[in-house]
Short mmCIF file of C-alpha atoms in Angstrom, two decimals:
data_model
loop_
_atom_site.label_atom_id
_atom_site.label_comp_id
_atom_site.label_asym_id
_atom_site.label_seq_id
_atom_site.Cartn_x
_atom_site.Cartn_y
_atom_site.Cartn_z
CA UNK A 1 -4.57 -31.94 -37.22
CA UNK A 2 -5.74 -34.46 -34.90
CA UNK A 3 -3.83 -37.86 -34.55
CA UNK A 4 -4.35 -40.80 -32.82
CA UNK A 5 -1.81 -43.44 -32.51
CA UNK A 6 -3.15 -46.90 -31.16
CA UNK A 7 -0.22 -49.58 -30.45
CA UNK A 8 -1.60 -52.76 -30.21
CA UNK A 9 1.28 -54.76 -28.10
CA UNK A 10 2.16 -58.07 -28.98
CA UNK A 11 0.18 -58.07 -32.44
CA UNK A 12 1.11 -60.43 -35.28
CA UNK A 13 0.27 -58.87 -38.74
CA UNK A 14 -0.65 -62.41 -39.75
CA UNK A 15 -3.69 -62.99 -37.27
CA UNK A 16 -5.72 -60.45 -38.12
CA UNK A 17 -8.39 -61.06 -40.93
CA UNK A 18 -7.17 -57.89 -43.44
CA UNK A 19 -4.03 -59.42 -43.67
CA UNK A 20 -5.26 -62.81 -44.84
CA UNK A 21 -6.02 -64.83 -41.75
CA UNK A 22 -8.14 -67.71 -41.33
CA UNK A 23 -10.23 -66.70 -38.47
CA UNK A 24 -12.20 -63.10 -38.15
CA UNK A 25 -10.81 -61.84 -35.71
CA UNK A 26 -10.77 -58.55 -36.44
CA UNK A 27 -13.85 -56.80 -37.90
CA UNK A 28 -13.53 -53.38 -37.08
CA UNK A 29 -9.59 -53.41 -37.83
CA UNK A 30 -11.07 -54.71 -41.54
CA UNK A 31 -13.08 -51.53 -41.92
CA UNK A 32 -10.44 -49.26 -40.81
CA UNK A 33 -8.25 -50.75 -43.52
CA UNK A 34 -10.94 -50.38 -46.10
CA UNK A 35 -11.13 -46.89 -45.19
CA UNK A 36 -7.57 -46.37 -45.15
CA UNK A 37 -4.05 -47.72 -46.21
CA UNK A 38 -2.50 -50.92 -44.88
CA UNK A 39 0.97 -51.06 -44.96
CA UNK A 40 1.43 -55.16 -45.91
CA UNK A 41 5.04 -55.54 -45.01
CA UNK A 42 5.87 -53.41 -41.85
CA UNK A 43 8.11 -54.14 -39.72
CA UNK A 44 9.65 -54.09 -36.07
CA UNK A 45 13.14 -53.99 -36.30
CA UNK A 46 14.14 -53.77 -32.48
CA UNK A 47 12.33 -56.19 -30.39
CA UNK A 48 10.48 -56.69 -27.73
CA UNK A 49 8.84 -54.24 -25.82
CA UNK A 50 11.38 -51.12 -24.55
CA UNK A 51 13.77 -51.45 -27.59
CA UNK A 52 10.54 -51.31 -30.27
CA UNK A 53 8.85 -48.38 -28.28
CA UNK A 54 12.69 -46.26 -28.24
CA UNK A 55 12.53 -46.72 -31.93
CA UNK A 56 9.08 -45.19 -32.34
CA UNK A 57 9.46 -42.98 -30.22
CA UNK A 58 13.20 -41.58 -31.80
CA UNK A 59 12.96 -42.57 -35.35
CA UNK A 60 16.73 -44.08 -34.88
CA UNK A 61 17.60 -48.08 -35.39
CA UNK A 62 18.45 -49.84 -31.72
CA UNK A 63 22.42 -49.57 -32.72
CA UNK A 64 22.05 -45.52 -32.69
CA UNK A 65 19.84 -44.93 -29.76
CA UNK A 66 21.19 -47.84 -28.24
CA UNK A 67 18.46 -49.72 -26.08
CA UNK A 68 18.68 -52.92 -27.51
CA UNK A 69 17.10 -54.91 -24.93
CA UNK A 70 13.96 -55.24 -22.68
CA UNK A 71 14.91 -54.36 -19.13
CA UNK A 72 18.09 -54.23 -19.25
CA UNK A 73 20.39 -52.47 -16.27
CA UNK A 74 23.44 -51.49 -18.49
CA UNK A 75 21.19 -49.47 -21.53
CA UNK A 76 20.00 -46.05 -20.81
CA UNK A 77 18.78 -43.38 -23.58
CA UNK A 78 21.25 -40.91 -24.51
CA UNK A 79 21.19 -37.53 -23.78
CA UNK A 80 19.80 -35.40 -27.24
CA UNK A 81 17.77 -38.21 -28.93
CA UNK A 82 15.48 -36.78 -31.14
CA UNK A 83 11.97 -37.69 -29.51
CA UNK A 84 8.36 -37.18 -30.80
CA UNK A 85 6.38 -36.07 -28.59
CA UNK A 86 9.01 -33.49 -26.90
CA UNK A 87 8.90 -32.24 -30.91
CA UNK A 88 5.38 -32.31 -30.94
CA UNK A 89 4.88 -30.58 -27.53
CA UNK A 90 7.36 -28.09 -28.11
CA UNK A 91 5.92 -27.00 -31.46
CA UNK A 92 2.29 -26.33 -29.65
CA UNK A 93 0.25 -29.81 -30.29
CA UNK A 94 -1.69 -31.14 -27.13
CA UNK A 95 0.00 -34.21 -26.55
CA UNK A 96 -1.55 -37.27 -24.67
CA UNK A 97 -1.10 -40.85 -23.24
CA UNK A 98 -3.22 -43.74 -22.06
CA UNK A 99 0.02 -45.91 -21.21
CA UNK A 100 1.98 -47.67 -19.07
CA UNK A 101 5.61 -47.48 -20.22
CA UNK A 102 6.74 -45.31 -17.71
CA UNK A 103 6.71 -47.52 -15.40
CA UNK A 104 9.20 -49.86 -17.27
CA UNK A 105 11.75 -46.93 -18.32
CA UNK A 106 11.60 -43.32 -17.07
CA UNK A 107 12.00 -42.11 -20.89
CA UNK A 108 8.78 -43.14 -22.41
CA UNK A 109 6.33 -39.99 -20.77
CA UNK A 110 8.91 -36.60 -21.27
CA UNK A 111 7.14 -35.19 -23.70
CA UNK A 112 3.40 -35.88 -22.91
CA UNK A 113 1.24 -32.55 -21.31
CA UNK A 114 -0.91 -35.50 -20.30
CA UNK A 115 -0.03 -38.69 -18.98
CA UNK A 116 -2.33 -41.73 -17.91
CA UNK A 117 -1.63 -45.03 -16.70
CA UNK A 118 -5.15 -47.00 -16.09
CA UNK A 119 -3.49 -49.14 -13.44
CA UNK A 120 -0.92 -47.42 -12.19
CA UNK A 121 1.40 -49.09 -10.03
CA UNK A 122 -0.17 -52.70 -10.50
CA UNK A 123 1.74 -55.43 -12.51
CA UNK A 124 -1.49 -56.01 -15.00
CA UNK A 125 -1.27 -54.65 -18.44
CA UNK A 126 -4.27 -53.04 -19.32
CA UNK A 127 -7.02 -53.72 -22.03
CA UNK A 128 -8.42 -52.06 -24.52
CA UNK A 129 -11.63 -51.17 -22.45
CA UNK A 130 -9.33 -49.86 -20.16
CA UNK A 131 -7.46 -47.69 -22.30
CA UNK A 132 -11.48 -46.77 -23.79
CA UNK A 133 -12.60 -46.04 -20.34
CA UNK A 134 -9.97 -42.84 -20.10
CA UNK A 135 -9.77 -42.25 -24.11
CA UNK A 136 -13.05 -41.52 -24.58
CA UNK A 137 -13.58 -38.74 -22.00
CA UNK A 138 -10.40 -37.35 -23.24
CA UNK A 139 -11.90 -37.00 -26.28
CA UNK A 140 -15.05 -35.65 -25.95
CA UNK A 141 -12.95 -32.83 -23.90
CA UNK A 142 -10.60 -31.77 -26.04
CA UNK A 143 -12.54 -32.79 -29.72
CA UNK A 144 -12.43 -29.15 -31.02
CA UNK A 145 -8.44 -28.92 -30.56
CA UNK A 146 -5.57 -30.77 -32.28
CA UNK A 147 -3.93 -33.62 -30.46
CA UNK A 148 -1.25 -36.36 -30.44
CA UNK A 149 -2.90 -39.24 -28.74
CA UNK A 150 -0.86 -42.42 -28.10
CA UNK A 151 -3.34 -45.53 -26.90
CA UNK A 152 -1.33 -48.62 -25.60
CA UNK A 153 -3.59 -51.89 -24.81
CA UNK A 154 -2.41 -55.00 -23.97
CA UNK A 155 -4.98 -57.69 -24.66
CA UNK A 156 -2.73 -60.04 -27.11
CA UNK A 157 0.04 -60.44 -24.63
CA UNK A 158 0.05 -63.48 -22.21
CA UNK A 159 -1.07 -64.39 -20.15
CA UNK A 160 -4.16 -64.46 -22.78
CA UNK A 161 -7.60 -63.95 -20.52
CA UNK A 162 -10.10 -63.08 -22.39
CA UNK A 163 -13.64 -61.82 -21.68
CA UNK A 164 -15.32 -65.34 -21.38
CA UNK A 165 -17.51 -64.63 -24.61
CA UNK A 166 -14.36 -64.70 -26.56
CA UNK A 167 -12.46 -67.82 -25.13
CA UNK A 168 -14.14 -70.58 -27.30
CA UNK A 169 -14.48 -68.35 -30.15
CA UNK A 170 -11.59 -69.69 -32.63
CA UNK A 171 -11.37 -73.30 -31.27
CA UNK A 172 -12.86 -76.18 -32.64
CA UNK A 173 -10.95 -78.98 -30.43
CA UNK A 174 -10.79 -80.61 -27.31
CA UNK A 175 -8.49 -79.19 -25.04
CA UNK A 176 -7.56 -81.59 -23.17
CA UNK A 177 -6.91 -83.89 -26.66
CA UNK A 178 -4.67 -86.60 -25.11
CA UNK A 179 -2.97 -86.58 -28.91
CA UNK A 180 -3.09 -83.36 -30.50
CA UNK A 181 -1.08 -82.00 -33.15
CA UNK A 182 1.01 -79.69 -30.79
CA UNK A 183 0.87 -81.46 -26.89
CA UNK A 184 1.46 -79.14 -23.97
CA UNK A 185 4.55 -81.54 -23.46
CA UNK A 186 6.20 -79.79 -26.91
CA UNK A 187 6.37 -76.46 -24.89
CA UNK A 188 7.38 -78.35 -21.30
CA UNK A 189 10.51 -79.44 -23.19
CA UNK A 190 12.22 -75.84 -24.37
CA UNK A 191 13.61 -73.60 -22.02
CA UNK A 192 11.75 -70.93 -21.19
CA UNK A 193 8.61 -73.04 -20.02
CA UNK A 194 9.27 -72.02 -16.48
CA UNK A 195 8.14 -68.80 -17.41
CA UNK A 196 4.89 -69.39 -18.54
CA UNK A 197 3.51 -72.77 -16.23
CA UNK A 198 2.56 -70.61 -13.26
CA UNK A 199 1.04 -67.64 -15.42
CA UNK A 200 -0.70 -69.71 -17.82
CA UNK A 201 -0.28 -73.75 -18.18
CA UNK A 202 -1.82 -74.16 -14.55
CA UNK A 203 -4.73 -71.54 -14.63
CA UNK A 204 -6.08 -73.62 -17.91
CA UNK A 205 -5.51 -77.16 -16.71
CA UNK A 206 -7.18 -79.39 -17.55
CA UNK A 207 -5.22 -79.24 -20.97
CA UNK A 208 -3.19 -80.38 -23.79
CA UNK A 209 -3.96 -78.75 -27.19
CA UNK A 210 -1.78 -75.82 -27.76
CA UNK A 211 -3.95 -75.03 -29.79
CA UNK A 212 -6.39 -74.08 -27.20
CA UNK A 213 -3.79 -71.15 -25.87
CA UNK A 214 -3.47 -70.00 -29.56
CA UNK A 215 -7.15 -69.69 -29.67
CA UNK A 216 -6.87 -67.66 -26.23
CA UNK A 217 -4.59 -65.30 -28.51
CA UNK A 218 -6.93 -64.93 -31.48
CA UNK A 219 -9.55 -64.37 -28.54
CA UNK A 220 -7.71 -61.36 -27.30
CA UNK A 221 -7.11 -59.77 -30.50
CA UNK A 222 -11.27 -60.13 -30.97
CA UNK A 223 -11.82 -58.10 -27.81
CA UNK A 224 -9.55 -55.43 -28.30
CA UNK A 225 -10.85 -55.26 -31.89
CA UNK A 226 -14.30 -54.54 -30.62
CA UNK A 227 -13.19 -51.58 -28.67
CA UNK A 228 -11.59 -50.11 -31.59
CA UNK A 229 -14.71 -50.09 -32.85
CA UNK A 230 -16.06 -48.62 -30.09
CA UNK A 231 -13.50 -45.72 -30.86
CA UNK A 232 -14.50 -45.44 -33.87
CA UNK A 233 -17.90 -44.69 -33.62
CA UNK A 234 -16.83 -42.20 -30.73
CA UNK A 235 -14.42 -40.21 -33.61
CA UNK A 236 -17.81 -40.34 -35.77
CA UNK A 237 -20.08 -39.63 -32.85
CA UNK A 238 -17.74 -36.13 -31.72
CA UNK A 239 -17.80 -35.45 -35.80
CA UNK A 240 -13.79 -35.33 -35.86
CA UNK A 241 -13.69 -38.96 -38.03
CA UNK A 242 -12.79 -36.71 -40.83
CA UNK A 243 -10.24 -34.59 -39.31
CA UNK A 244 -8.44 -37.71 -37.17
CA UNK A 245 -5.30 -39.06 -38.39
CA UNK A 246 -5.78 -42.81 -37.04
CA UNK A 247 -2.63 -45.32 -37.05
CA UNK A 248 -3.03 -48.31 -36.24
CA UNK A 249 0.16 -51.02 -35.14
CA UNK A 250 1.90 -52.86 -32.61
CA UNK A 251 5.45 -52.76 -31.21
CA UNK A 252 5.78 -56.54 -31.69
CA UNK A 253 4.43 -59.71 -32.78
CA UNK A 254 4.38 -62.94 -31.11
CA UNK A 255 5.32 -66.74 -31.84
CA UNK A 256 3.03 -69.33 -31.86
CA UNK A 257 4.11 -72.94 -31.74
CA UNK A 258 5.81 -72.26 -34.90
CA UNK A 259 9.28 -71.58 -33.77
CA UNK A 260 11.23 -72.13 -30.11
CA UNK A 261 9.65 -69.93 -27.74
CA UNK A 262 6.40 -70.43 -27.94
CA UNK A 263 3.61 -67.50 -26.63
CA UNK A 264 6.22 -65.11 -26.30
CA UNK A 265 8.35 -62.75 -28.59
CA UNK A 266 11.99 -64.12 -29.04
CA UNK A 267 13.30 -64.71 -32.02
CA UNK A 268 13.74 -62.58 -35.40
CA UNK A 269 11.08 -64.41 -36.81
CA UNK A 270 7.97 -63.25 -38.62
CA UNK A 271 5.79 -63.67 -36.74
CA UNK A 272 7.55 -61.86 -34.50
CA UNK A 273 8.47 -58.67 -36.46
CA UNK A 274 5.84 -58.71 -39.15
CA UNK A 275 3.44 -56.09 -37.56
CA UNK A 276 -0.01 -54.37 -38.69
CA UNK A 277 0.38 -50.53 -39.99
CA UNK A 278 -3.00 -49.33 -41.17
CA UNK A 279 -3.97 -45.79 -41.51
CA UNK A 280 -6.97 -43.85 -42.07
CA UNK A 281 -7.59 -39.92 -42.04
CA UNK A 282 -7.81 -36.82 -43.93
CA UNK A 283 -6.32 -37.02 -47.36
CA UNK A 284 -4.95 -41.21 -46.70
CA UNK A 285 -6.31 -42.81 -49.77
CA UNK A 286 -8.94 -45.61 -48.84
CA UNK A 287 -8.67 -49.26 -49.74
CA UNK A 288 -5.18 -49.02 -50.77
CA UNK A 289 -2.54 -52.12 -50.16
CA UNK A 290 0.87 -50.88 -50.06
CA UNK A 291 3.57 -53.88 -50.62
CA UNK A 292 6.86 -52.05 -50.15
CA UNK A 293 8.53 -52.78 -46.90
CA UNK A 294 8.35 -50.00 -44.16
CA UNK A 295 9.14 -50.51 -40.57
CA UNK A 296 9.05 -48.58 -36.81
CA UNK A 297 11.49 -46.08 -37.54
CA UNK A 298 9.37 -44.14 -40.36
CA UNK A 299 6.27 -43.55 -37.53
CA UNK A 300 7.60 -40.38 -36.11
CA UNK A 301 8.72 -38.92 -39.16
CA UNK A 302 5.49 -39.24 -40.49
CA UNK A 303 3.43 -37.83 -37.76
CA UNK A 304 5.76 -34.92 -37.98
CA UNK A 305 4.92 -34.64 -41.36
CA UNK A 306 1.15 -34.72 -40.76
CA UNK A 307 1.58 -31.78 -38.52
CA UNK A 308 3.85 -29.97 -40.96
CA UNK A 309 6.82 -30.27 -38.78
CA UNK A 310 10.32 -30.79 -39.65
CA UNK A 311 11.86 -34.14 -39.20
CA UNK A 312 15.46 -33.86 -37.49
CA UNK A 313 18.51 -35.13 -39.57
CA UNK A 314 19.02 -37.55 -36.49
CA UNK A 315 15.91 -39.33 -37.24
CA UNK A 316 16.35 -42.23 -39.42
CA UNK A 317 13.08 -43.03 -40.95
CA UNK A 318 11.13 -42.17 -43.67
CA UNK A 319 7.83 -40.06 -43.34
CA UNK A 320 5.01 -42.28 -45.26
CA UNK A 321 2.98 -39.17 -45.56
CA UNK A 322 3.31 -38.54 -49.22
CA UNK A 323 2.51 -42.25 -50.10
CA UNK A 324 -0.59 -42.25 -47.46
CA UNK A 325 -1.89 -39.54 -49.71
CA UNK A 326 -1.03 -41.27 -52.91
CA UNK A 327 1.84 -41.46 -54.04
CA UNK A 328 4.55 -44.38 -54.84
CA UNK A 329 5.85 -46.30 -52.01
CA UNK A 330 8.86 -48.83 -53.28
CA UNK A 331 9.87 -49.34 -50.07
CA UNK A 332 12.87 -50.48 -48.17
CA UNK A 333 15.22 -53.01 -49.99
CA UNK A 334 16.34 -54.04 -46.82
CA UNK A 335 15.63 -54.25 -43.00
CA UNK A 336 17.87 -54.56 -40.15
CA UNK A 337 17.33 -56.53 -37.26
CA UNK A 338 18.08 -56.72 -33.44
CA UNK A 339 17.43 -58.74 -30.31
CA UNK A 340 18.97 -59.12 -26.76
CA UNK A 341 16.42 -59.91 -23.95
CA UNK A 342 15.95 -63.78 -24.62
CA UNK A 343 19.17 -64.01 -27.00
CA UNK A 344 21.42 -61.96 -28.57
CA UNK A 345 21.09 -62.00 -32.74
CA UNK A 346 21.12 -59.67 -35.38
CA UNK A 347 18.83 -59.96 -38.79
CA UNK A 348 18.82 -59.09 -42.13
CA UNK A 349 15.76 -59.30 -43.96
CA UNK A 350 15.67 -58.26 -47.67
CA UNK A 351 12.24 -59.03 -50.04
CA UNK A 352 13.36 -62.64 -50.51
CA UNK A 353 15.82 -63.82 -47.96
CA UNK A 354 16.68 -63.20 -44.40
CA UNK A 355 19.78 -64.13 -42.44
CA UNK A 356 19.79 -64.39 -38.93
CA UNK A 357 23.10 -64.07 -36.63
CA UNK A 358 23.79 -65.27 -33.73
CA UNK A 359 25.83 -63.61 -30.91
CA UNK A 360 24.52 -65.28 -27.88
CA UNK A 361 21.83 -67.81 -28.04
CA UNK A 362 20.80 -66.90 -24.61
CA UNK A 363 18.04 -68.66 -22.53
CA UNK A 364 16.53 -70.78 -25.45
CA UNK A 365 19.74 -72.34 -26.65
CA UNK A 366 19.41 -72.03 -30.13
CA UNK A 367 23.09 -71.88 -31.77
CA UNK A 368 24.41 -70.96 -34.90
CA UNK A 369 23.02 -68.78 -38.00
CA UNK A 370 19.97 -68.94 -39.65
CA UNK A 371 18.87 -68.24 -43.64
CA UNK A 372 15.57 -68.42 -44.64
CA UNK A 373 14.54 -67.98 -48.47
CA UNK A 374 11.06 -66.19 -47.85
CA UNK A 375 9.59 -66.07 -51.15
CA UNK A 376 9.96 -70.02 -50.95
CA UNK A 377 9.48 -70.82 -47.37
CA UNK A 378 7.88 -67.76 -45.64
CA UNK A 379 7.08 -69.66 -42.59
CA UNK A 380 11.18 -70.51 -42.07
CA UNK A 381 11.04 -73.93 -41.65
CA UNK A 382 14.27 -74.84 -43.70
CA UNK A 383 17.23 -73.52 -43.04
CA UNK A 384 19.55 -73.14 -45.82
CA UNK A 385 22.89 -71.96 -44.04
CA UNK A 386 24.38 -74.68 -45.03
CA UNK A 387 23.15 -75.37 -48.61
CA UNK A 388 23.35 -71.64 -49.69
CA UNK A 389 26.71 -70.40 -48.19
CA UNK A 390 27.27 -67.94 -50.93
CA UNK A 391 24.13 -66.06 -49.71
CA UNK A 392 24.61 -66.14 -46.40
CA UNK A 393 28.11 -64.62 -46.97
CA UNK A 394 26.94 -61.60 -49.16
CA UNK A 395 24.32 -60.87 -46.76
CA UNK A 396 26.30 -61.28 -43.90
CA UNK A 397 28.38 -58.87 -45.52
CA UNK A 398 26.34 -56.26 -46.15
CA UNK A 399 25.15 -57.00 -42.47
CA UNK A 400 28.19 -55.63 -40.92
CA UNK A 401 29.14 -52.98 -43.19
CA UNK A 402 25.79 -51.39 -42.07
CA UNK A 403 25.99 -52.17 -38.86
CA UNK A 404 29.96 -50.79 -38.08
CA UNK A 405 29.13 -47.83 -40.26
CA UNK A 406 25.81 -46.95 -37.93
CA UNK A 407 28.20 -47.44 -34.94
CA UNK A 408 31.34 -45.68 -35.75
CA UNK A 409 33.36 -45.70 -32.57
CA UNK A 410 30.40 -46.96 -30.19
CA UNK A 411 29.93 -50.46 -28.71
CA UNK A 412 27.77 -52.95 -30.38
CA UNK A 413 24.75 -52.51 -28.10
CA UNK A 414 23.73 -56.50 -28.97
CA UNK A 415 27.11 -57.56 -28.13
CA UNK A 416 27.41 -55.78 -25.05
CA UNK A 417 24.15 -56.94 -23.50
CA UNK A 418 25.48 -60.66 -24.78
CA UNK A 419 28.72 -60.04 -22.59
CA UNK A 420 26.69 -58.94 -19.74
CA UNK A 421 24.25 -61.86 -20.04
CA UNK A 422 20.95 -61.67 -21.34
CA UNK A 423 18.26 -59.80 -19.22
CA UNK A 424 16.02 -63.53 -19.73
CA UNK A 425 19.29 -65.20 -18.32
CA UNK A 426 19.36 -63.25 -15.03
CA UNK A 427 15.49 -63.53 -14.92
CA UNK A 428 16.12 -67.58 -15.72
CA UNK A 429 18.77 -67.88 -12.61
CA UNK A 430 16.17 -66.12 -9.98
CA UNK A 431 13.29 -68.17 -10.91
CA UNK A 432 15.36 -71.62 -10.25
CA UNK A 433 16.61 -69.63 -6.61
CA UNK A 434 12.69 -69.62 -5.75
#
């Protein structure tokens, strides 16, 4: 078995064509669905960056393996959790990165024979083309043997620079629109602006449509879309199309200017944690739309699967492998939540309603709890924690009866970052030192 697992970062479900957008951004994504299974309701549970690649990585929820935030200096992966590709490699599969994670946390490469970082020991995150530049001669060296192959580009995640053939692509405006529906003076109000002026406001001046940036972010996902086609035709080209395992998804979304924090990925929001999971291969029934929810933690278990592996007890997933190939999929009832580099809040989100909970609100300020009735209002705009207490209260309850039976004894790994501060507060204080 060959498998190749390409992890789009920062990539809303919601902006790419097969799963109903406006725009096309995303031909050759499109075709791999047809040819495959999308997954419409997948999730990241554990966001952003570190705590969403842990749980891939370990099959285990963020309050087991216990890195709940993104750079933090207090979380550190405990010793025996259950890891892929030290499973993989030790049961005999070739196992390869094009990646950069290991520069962030030193538990992202154990486990890889191969290991390569396109920029290594720069502060860019690299593109698609970039991860195609060293994929592709991987390939065509080691096409007759099986493989786990993990591809990591970047493109959706700011600052947004896009070849220039892309940038006007999905804007129809006038930038610098001295009225627009969403001024550049929205974002210079909330918080975490700072953040972003230097990196991005100032490099596009002149402007004021928002919309502009969000159009730089449809751009991105264009560009990296056309070098998964280019992969593509290199599977078909090296005549292992057939014989590939191809998944396709992201470790996070990313907010628009549709909640606080705009261009970034804070919040438990769906745009935020509403990911892609498409999957093509040998025996994956094509054109199939899955609706049952599935999330992070069932991707290792699965690719053990494919490689007829056994998928430890401390793995919490479930392997998708039997409903890739056909069979019923009802899904999770429920999904459980985490965040703790902006703010500190844990989630709930069943089919129709999701309750967020507040233990720190962090850099962005944003107190108290959340409940949004999805099937109603699945962009969250009304929040009925007031007007639907009795809700909020049973979910809230089944909340923490998960959550203190997955702990047991151990620390609440949201709470303790909260105590500690934020890892977005300590960034927050340095920037106003400079």
């Amino acid at each position: 078995m060959k498998v190749i697992l390409i992890d789009i970062d920062t990539l809303r479900a919601d902006h790419l064509s097969c799963y109903g957008y406006r725009y096309p951004t995303s031909p050759h994504i499109d075709r791999l669905a047809e040819q495959g299974t999308l997954f419409e309701f997948f999730f990241a549970p554990n966001i952003p960056t570190q705590p969403a690649h842990t749980t891939i990585y370990s099959g285990q929820h963020a309050v087991t393996h216990g890195i709940a935030a993104h750079s933090s200096d207090i979380m550190h992966l405990p010793a025996g959790t259950p890891w892929l590709t030290s499973l993989l490699k030790r049961a005999g599969v070739l196992t390869a990165a094009v990646d950069n994670l290991d520069d962030q946390k030193p538990w992202f490469s154990p486990g890889y024979a191969e290991y390569y970082n396109p920029l290594p020991y720069a502060l860019g995150m690299h593109s698609a083309k970039q991860v195609n530049d060293v994929a592709l001669p991987w390939l065509q060296r080691h096409a007759h043997e099986d493989f786990f192959l993990f591809l990591h580009p970047w493109d959706p995640h700011t600052p947004y620079e896009p070849p220039e053939p892309y940038r006007e692509r999905f804007y129809e405006g006038n930038r610098n629109d001295p009225a627009p529906a969403h001024p550049v003076s929205d974002w210079a109000a909330q918080p975490a602006y700072p953040f972003f002026e230097e990196r991005m406001v100032t490099k596009l001046q002149p402007i004021n449509d928002l919309d502009y940036i969000r159009a730089l972010y449809d751009a991105e996902i264009a560009s990296a879309d056309e070098h998964i086609g280019v992969l593509m035709d290199a599977l078909d080209e090296l005549g292992i199309a057939d014989e590939t395992l191809v998944l396709l998804t992201s470790d996070h979304g990313e907010i628009m200017m549709d909640h606080i924090g705009y261009f970034d990925h804070a919040g438990l929001y769906e745009g935020n944690i509403r990911i892609p999971l498409i999957v093509r291969g040998p025996g994956v029934q094509a054109g199939r739309r899955l609706s049952g929810m599935a999330q992070h933690i069932d991707l290792a278990p699965t690719v053990l699967e494919c490689f007829g592996q056994p998928v430890p007890a401390a793995m919490e997933g479930r392997g998708l492998w039997d409903a890739l190939q056909g069979s019923d999929w009802a899904g999770y009832e429920t999904i459980y939540l985490t965040e703790a580099t902006w703010e500190a809040k844990w989630g709930i989100r069943t089919e129709e309603w999701k309750l967020i909970k507040t233990v720190s609100s962090g850099v962005h300020g944003v107190e108290g709890d959340e409940l949004y009735h999805l099937t109603e209002d699945p962009d969250e705009n009304r929040n009925l924690i007031e007007s639907a207490p009795e809700v909020a209260d049973q979910l809230d309850l089944q909340l923490v009866r998960w959550r203190d039976d997955m702990l047991g004894k151990r620390p609440d790994p949201v709470r303790l970052q909260a105590v500690q501060g934020c890892p977005a507060e300590h960034w927050q204080r340095a920037l106003k030192k400079r």
